[in-house]
Tab-separated table of C-alpha atoms and ligand atoms in Angstrom:
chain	number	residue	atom	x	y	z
O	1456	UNK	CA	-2.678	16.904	11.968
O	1457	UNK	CA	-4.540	17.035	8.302
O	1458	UNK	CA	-3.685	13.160	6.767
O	1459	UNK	CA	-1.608	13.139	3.465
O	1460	UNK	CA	-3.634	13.338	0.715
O	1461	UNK	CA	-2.358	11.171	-2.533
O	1462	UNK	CA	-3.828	10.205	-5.965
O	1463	UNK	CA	-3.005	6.143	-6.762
O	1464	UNK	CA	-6.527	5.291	-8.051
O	1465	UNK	CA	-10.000	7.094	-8.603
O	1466	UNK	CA	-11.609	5.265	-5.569
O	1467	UNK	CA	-9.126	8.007	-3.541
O	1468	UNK	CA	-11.384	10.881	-4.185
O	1469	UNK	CA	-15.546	10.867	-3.468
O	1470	UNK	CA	-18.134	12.078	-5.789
O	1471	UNK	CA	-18.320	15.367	-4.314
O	1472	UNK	CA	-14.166	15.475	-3.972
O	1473	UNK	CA	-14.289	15.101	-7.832
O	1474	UNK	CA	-17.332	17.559	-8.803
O	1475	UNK	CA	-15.515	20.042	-6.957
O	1476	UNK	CA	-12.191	19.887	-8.743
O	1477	UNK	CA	-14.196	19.729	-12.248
O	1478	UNK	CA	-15.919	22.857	-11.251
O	1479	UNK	CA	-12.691	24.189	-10.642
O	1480	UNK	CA	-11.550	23.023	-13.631
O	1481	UNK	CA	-14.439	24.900	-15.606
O	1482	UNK	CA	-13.007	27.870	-13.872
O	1483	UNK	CA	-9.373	27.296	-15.249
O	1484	UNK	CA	-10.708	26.328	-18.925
O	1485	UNK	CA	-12.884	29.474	-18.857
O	1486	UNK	CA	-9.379	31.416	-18.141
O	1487	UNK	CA	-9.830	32.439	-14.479
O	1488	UNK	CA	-5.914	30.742	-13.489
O	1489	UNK	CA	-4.330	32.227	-10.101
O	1490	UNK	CA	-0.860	31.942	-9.442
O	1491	UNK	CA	-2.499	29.869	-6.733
O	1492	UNK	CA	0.908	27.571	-6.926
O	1493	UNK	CA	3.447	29.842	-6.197
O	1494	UNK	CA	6.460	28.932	-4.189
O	1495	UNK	CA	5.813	25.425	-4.570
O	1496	UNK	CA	7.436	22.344	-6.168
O	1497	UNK	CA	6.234	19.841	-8.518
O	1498	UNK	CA	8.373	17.211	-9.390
O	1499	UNK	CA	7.712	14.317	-12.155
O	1500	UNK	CA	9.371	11.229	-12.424
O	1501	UNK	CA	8.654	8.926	-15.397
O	1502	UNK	CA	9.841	5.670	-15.566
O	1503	UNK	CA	8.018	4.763	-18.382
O	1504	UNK	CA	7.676	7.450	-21.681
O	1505	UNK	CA	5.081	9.585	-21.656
O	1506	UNK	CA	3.821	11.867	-24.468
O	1507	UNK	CA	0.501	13.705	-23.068
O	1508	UNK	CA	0.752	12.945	-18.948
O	1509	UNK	CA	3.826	14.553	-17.824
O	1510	UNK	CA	3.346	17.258	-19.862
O	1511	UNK	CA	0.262	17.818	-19.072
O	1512	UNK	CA	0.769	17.832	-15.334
O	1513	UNK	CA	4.131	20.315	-16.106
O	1514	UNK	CA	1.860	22.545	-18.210
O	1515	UNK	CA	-0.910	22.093	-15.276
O	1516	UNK	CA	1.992	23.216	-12.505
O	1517	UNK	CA	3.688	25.988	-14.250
O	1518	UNK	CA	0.123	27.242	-15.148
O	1519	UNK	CA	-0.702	27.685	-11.090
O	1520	UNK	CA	2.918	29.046	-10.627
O	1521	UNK	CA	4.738	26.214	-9.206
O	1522	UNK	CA	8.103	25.283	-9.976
O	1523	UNK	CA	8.968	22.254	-11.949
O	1524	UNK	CA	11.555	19.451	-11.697
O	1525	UNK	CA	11.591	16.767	-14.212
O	1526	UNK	CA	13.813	13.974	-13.533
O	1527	UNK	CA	15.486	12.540	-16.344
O	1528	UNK	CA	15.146	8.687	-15.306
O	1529	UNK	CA	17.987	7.281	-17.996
O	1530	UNK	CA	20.494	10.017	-16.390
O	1531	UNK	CA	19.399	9.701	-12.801
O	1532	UNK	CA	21.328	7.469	-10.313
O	1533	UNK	CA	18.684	4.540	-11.002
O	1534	UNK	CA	20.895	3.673	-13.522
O	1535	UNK	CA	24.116	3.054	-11.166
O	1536	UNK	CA	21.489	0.760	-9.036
O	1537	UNK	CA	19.870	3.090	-6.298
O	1538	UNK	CA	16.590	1.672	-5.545
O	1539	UNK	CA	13.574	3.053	-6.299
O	1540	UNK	CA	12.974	3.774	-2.539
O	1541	UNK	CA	16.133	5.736	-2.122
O	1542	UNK	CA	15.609	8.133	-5.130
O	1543	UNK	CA	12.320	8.756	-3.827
O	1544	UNK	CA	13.665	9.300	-0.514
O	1545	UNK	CA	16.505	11.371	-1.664
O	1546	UNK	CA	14.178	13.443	-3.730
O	1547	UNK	CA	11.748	13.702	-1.181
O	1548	UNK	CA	14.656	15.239	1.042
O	1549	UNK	CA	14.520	18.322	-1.157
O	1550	UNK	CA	11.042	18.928	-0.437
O	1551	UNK	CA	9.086	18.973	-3.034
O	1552	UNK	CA	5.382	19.784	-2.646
O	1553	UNK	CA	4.277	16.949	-5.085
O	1554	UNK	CA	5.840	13.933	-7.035
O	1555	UNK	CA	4.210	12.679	-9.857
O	1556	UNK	CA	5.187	9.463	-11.035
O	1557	UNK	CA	4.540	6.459	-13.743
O	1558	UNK	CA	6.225	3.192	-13.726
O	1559	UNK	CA	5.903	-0.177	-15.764
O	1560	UNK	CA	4.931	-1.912	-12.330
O	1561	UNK	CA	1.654	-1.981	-10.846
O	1562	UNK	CA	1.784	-0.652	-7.190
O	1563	UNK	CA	4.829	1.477	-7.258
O	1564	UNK	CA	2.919	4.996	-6.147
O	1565	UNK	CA	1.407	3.270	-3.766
O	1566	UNK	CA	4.304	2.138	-1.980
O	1567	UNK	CA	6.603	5.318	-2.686
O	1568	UNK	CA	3.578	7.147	-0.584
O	1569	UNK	CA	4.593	5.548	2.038
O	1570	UNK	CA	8.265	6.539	2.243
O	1571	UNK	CA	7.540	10.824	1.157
O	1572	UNK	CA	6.258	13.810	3.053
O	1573	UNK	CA	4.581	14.968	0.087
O	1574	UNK	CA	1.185	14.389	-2.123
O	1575	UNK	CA	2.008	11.296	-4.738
O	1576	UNK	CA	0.226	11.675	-7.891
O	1577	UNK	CA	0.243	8.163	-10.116
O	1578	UNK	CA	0.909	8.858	-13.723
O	1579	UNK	CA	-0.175	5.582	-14.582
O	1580	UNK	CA	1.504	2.223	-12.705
O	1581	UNK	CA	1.557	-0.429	-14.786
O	1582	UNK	CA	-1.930	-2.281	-15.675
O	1583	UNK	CA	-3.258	-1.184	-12.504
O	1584	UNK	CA	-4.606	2.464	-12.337
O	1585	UNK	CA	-4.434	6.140	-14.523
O	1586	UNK	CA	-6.593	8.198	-12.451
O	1587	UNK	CA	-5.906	11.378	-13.993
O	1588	UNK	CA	-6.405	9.776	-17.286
O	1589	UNK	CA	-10.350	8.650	-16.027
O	1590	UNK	CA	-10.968	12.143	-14.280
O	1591	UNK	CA	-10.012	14.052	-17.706
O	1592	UNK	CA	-12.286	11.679	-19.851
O	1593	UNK	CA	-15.341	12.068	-17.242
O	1594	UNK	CA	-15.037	15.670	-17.033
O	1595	UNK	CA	-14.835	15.674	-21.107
O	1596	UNK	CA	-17.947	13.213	-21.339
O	1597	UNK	CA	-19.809	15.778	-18.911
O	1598	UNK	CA	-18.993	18.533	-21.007
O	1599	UNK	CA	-21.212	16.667	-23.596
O	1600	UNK	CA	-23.906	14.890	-21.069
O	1601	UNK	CA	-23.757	16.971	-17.972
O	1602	UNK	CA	-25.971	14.004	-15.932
O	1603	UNK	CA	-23.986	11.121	-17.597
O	1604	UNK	CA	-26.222	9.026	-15.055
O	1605	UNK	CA	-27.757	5.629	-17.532
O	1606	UNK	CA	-25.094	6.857	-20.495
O	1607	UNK	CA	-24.056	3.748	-22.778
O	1608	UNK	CA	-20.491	3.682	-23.466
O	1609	UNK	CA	-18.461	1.050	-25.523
O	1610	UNK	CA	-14.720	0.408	-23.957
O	1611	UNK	CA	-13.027	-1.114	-26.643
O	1612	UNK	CA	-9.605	-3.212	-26.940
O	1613	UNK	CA	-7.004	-4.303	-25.183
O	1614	UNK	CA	-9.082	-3.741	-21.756
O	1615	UNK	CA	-6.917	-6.621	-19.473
O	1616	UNK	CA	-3.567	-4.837	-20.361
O	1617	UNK	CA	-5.237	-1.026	-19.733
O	1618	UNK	CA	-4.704	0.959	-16.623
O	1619	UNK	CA	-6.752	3.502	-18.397
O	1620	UNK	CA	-9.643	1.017	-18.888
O	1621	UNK	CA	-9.182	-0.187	-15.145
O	1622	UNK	CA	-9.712	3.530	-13.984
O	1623	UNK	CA	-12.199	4.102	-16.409
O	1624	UNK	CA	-14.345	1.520	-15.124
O	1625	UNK	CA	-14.258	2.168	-11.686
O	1626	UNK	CA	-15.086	5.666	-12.120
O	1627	UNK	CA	-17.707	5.741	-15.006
O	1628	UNK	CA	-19.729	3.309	-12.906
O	1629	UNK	CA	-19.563	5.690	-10.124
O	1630	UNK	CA	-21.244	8.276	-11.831
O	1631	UNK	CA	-23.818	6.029	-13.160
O	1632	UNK	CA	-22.599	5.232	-16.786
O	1633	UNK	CA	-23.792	1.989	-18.410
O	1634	UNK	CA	-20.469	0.162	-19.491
O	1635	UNK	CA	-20.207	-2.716	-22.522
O	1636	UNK	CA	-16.858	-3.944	-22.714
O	1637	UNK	CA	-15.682	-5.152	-26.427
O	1638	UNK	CA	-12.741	-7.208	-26.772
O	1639	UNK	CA	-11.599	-10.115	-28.568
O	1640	UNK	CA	-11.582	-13.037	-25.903
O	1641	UNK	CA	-7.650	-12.629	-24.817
O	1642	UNK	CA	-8.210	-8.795	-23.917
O	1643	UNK	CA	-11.480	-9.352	-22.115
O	1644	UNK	CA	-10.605	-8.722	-18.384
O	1645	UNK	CA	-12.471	-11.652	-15.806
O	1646	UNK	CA	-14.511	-8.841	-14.030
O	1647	UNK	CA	-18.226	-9.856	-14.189
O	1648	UNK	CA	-20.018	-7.209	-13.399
O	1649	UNK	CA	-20.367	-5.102	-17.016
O	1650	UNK	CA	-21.613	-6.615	-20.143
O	1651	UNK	CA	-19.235	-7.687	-22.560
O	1652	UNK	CA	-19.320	-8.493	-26.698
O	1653	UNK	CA	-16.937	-9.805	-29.150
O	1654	UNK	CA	-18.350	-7.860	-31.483
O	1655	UNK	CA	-17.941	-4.413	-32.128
O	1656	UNK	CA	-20.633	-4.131	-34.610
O	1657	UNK	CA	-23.494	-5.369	-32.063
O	1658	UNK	CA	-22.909	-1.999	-29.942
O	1659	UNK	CA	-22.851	0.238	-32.621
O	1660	UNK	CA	-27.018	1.236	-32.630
O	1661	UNK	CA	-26.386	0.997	-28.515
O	1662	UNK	CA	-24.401	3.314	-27.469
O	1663	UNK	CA	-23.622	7.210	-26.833
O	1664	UNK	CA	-19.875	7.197	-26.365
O	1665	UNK	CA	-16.993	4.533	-27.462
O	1666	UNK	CA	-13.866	4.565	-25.813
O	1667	UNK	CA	-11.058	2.963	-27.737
O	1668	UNK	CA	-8.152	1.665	-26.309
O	1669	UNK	CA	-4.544	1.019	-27.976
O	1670	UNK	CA	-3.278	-3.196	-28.120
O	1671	UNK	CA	-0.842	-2.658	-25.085
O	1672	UNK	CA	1.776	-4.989	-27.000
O	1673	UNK	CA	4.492	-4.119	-24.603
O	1674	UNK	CA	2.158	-5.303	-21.796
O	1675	UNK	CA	1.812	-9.277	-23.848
O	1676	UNK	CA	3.688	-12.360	-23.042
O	1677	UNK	CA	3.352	-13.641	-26.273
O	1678	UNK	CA	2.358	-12.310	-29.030
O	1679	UNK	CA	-2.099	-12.756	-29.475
O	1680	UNK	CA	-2.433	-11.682	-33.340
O	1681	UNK	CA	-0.292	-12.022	-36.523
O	1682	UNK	CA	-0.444	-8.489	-36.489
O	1683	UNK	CA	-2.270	-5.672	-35.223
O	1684	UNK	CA	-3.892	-4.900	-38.901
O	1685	UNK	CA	-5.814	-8.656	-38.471
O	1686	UNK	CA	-7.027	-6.969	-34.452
O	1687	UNK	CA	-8.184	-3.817	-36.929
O	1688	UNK	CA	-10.157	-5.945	-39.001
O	1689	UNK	CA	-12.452	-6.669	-36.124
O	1690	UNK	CA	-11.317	-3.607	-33.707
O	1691	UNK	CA	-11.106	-0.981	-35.581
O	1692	UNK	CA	-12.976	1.778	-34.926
O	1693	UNK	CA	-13.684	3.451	-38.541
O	1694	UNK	CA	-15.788	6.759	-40.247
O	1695	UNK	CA	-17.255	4.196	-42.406
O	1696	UNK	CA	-18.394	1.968	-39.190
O	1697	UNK	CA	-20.240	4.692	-37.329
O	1698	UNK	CA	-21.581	6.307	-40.236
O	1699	UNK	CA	-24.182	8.800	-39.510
O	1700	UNK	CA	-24.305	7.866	-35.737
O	1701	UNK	CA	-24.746	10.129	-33.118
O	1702	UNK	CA	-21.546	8.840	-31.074
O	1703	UNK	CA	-18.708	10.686	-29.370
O	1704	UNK	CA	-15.851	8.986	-29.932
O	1705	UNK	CA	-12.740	9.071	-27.228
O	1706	UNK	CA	-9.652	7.874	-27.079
O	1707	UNK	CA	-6.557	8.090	-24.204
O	1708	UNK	CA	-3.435	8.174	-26.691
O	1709	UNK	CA	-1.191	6.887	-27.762
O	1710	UNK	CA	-3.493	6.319	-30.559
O	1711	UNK	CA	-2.492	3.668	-33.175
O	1712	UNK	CA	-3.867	5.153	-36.216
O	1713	UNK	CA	-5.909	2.445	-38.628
O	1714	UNK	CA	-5.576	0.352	-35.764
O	1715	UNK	CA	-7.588	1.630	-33.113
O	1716	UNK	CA	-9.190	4.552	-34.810
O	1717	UNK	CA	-9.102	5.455	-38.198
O	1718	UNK	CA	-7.714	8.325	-39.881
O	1719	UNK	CA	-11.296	9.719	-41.548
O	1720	UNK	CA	-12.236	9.048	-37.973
O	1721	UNK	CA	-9.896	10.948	-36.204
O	1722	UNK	CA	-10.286	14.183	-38.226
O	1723	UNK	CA	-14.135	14.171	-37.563
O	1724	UNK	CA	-15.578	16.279	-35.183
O	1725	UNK	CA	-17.354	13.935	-32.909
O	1726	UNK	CA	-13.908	12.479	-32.206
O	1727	UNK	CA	-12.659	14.182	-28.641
O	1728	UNK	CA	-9.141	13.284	-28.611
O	1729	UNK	CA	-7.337	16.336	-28.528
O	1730	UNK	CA	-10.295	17.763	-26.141
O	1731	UNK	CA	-9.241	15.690	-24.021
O	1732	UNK	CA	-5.954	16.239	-23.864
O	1733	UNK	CA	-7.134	20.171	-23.688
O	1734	UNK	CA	-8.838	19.391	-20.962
O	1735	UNK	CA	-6.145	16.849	-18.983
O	1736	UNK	CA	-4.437	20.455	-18.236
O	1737	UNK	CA	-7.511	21.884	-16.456
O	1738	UNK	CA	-8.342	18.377	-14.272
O	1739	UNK	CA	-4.218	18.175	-13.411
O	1740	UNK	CA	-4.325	21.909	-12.468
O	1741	UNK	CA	-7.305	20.864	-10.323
O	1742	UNK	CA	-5.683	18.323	-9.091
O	1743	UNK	CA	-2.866	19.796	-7.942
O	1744	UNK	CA	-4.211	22.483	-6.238
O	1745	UNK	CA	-6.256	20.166	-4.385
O	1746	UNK	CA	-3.836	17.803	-3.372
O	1747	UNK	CA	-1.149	20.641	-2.328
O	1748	UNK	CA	-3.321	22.994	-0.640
C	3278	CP	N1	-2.821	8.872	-22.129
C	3278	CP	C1	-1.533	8.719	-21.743
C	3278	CP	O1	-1.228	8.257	-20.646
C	3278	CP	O2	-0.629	9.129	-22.670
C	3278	CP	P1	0.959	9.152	-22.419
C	3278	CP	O3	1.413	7.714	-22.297
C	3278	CP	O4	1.527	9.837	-23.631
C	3278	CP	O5	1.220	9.913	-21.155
């Protein structure tokens, strides 16, 4: 009997699991999309809002044929006090052929995997992991540097609070990308291995890519700066900053504009944003059709 396959973190799929799905994913961007899905059911649960994932991933289902089944978490039963378990259970009962899910606490996919007879995809678990999140910005960065082997990339912000930088790291070291982490000391995770800077400015001649990150504030026990315009001063990653530089410039969204990135930024074409949200479709198709087979 063939062993569940689920998606909690990046470390779940190999180098050559992951090339695979992104030349799959090539084939989906380049329009080649069977109904390869059909007769099957995808259902997302978000316990925390979502703008680009769960969209993405019902765009990325409907696009391979499946069926979709969105539960609305403030009208579900959680709400009367069913545990987590038991929705999962209960929804598992109607046999879906995937469950996507987020929630605000770190380890929840994990567990629900446990419990289903069905692929679990994580949507993003608290700090912990975003795995889809990592494989869409990889496969976007090797649109641009196909062997992204000795690449320098800048992950900047509020890296301690991000389960996008967490993936991030573990898989862009994988495929041989040289990390700097810049934070401001209380955003700086403890992880040694990676070199890390206070200063934005000293990367800046250093680097091909910067990843910015938004100030998780709703991940902070107390609040770090007077406000997030004094983090910009320092953080911000701006036109004027980069000038003339030859660096692509990514972000996961929810992007706090003039905070993170700003606007004259944003509007310029080596900024990938929206490319990677384009491409988030292709990678969750992938995905799916991996993990369902
Ligand atoms: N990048 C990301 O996870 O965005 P959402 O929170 O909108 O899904």
């Amino acid at each position: 009997m063939d062993i569940m396959k689920h998606l909690i973190n990046t470390a779940d799929f190999n180098k050559t699991t992951i090339r695979k799905l992104f030349d799959r994913a090539k084939q989906f961007k380049s329009g080649n999309i069977p109904q390869s899905l059909e007769g099957k059911l995808v259902i997302t649960i978000f316990f925390e809002n979502s703008t680009r994932t769960r969209s993405s991933f019902e765009v990325a289902a409907k696009r391979l044929g499946a069926e979709v089944v969105s539960l609305d978490v403030a009208k579900s039963s959680s709400s009367k006090g069913e545990t987590l378990y038991d929705t999962a259970a209960n929804l598992d009962a109607m046999g879906p052929n995937a469950i996507i899910v987020r929630h605000k606490n770190a380890g929840v996919p994990k567990i629900l995997s446990n419990y289903v007879n069905c692929p679990i995809i994580n949507g993003g678990d608290g700090a912990h992991a975003h795995p889809t999140q990592a494989l869409l910005d990889l496969f976007t960065i090797m649109h641009y540097f196909p062997d992204p082997e000795g690449k320098k990339i800048a992950i900047v912000g509020d890296i301690k609070n991000s389960r996008v930088a967490n993936s991030n790291i573990e898989l862009l070291s994988r495929f041989g990308l040289d990390i700097t982490l810049v934070a401001p000391p209380h955003f700086m995770p403890r992880i040694k291995a990676f070199r890390k800077t206070h200063s934005l400015h000293e990367v800046l001649d250093d680097v091909d890519i910067i990843m910015s990150l938004r100030t998780q504030t709703e991940r902070h026990t107390n609040q770090i700066y007077a406000s997030l315009k004094d983090y910009a001063t320092d953080f911000c990653v701006t036109k004027s900053l980069i000038g003339d530089r030859d660096i692509m410039i990514m972000h996961p969204g929810p992007v706090n504009r003039n905070i993170d990135i700003d606007d004259a930024l944003l509007a310029d074409p080596r900024c990938k944003v929206l490319e990677q949200v384009k491409n988030g479709v292709f990678v969750r198709m992938a995905v799916l059709e991996y993990l369902i087979d």
